[in-house]
Coordinates of C-alpha atoms in Angstrom, one line a residue:
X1 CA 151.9 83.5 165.9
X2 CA 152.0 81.2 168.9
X3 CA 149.6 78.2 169.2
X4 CA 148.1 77.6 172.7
X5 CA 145.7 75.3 174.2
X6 CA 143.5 76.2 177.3
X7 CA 142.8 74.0 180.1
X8 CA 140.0 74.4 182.8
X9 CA 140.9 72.7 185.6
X10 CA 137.2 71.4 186.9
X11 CA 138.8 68.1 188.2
X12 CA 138.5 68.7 192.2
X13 CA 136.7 66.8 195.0
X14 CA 134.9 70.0 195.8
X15 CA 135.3 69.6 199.6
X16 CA 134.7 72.7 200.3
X17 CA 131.1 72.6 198.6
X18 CA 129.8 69.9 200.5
X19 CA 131.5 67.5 197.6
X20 CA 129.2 68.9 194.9
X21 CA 131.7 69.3 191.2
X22 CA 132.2 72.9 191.3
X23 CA 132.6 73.8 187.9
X24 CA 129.0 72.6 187.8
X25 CA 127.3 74.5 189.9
X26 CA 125.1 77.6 188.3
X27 CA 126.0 80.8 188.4
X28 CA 123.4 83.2 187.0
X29 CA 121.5 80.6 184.9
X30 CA 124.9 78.4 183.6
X31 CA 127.9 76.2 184.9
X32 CA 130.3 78.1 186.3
X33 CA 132.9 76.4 184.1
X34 CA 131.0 77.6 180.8
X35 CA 131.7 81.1 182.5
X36 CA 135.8 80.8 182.2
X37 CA 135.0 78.5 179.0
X38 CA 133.2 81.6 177.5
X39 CA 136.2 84.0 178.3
X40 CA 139.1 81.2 177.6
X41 CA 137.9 80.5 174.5
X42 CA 138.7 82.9 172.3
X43 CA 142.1 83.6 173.8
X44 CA 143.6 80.0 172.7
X45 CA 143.4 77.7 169.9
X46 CA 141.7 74.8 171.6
X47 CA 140.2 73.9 174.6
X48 CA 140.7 70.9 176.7
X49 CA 138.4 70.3 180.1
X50 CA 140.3 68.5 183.1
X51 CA 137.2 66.7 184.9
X52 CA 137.3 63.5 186.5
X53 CA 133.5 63.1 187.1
X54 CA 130.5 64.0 185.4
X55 CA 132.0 63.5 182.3
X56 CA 129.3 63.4 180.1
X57 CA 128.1 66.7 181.4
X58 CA 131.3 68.6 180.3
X59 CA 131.7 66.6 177.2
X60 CA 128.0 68.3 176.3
X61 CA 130.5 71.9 175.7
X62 CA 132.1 70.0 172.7
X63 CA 135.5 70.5 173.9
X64 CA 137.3 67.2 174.7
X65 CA 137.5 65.8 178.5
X66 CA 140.3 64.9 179.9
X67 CA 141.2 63.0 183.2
X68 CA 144.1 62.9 185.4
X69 CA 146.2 60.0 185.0
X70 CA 146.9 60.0 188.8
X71 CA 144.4 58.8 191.0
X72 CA 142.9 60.1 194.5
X73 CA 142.9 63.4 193.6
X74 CA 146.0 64.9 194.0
X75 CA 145.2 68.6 193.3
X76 CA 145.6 71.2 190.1
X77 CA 148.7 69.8 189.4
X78 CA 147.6 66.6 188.3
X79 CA 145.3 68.4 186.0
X80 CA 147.7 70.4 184.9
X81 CA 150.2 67.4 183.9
X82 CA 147.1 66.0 181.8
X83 CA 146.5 68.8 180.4
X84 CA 150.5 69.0 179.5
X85 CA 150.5 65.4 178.4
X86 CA 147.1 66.1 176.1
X87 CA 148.3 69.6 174.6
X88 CA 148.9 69.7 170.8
X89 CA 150.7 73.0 171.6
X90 CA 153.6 73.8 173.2
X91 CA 152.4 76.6 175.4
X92 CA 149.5 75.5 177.7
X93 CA 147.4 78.5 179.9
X94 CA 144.9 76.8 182.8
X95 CA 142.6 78.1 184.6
X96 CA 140.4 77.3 187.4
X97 CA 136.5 76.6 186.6
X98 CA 135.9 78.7 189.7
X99 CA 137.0 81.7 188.4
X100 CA 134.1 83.4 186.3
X101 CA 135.3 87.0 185.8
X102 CA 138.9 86.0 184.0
X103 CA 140.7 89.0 182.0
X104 CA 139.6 88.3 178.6
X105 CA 143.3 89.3 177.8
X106 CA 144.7 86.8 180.6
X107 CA 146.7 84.8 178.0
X108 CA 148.5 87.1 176.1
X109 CA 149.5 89.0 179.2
X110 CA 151.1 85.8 180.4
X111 CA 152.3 85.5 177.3
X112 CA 154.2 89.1 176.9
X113 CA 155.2 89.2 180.3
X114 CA 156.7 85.7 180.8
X115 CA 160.6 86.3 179.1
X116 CA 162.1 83.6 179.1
X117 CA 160.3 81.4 182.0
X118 CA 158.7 77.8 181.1
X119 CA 155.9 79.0 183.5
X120 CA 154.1 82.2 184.8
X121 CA 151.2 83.0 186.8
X122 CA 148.9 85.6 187.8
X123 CA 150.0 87.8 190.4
X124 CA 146.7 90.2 191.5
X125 CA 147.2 93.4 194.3
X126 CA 146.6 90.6 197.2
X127 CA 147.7 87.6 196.0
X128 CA 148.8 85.0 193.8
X129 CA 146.8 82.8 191.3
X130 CA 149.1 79.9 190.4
X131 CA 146.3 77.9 189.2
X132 CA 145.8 80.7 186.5
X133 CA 149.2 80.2 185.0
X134 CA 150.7 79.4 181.2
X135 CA 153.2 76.7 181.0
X136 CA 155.6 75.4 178.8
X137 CA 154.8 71.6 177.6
X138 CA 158.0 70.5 178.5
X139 CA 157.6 70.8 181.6
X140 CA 155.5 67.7 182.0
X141 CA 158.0 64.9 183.0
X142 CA 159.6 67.2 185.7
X143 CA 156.0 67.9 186.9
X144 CA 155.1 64.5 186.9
X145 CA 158.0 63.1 189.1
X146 CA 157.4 66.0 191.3
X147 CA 153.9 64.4 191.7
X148 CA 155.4 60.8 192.2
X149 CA 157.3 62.2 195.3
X150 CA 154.0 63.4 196.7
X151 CA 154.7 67.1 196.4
X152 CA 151.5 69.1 196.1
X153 CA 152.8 72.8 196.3
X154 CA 151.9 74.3 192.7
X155 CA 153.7 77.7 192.9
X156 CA 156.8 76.1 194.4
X157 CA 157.1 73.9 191.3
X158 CA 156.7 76.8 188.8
X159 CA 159.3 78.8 190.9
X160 CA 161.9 75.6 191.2
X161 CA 161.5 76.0 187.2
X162 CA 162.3 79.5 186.6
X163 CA 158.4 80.6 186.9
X164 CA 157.5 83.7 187.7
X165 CA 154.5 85.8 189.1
X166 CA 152.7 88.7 186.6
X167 CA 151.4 91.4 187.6
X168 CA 147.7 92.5 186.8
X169 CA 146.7 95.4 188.6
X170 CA 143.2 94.6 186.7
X171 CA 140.0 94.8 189.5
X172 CA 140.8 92.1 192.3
X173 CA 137.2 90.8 191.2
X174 CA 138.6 89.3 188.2
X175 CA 140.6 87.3 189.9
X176 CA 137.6 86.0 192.6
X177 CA 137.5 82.6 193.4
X178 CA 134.2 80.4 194.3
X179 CA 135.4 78.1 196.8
X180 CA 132.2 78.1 199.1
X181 CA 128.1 77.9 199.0
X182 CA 128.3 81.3 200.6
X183 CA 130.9 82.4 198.0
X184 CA 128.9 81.2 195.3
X185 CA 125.4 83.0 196.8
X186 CA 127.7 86.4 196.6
X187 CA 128.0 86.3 193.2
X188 CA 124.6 85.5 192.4
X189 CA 123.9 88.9 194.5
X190 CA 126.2 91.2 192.8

């Protein structure tokens, strides 16, 4: 049986909510990370929490914090390679911490659908999710230079490494993102 370690990629600027640390944020009386923590956890091994503020405040779920080891912010990706650099495993899935409703099967979907690809991702009915993606440790030094040359584009770099979407013709609402006060105030409605 595969090994794999889960990363929540909380590690944003959160300019789209007024600066606040998303992941942070309640959503029906808890963070919105310990949502995806709650439905990650018990589809991996281990998991690891990409944050680069409010440290404490994440360390307080027990799982281990992690930072990126690039600085000014430069996107998921840079979580992701810290989360690549930090895995004990060589299969790593991430997800966003704005993403509450996550299949509780998300993982091993990924993981039967992926053949032979390094990386895959979640493909929805309207969209794709990169940022909800497994990905082969390997691909961290690639993924790093790729950084260093100041790309940003996430599911360009999976496809340039043999990545492909999969389908999950699950409820779009699993796939929901909360990216704005307003989008946040919907949930707590519904």
């Amino acid at each position: 049986m595969t090994a794999f370690t889960g990363v929540i990629l909380a590690g944003g600027q959160g300019s789209r909510m007024g600066g606040q640390d998303k992941g942070l944020l309640p959503l029906q009386g808890k963070p919105l990370y310990q949502h995806v923590l709650q439905r990650l956890q018990p589809q991996v091994n281990i998991v690891l929490i990409s944050a680069n503020r409010n440290i404490d405040r994440y360390q307080a779920s027990g799982c281990q914090v992690i930072r990126d080891s690039l600085p000014d912010y430069p996107g998921p990706l840079a979580g992701m390679l810290s989360g690549l650099r930090h895995s004990q495993t060589e299969w790593v899935a991430f997800c966003a911490c704005d993403t509450p409703w996550l299949p509780q099967d998300f993982v091993a979907r990924l993981w039967q659908q992926r053949g032979a690809a390094a990386a895959v991702w979640v493909t929805s009915g309207q969209r794709d999710h990169p940022a909800l993606a497994l990905v082969h440790r390997a691909l961290a030094d690639d993924l790093e230079a790729w950084l260093l040359r100041g790309e940003r584009r996430l599911m360009q770099f999976m496809r340039e490494h043999g990545g492909h979407g999969v389908l999950f013709d699950d409820d779009e609402a699993a796939f929901r993102n909360i990216n704005t006060p307003d989008d946040l105030v919907n949930e707590e409605s519904t």
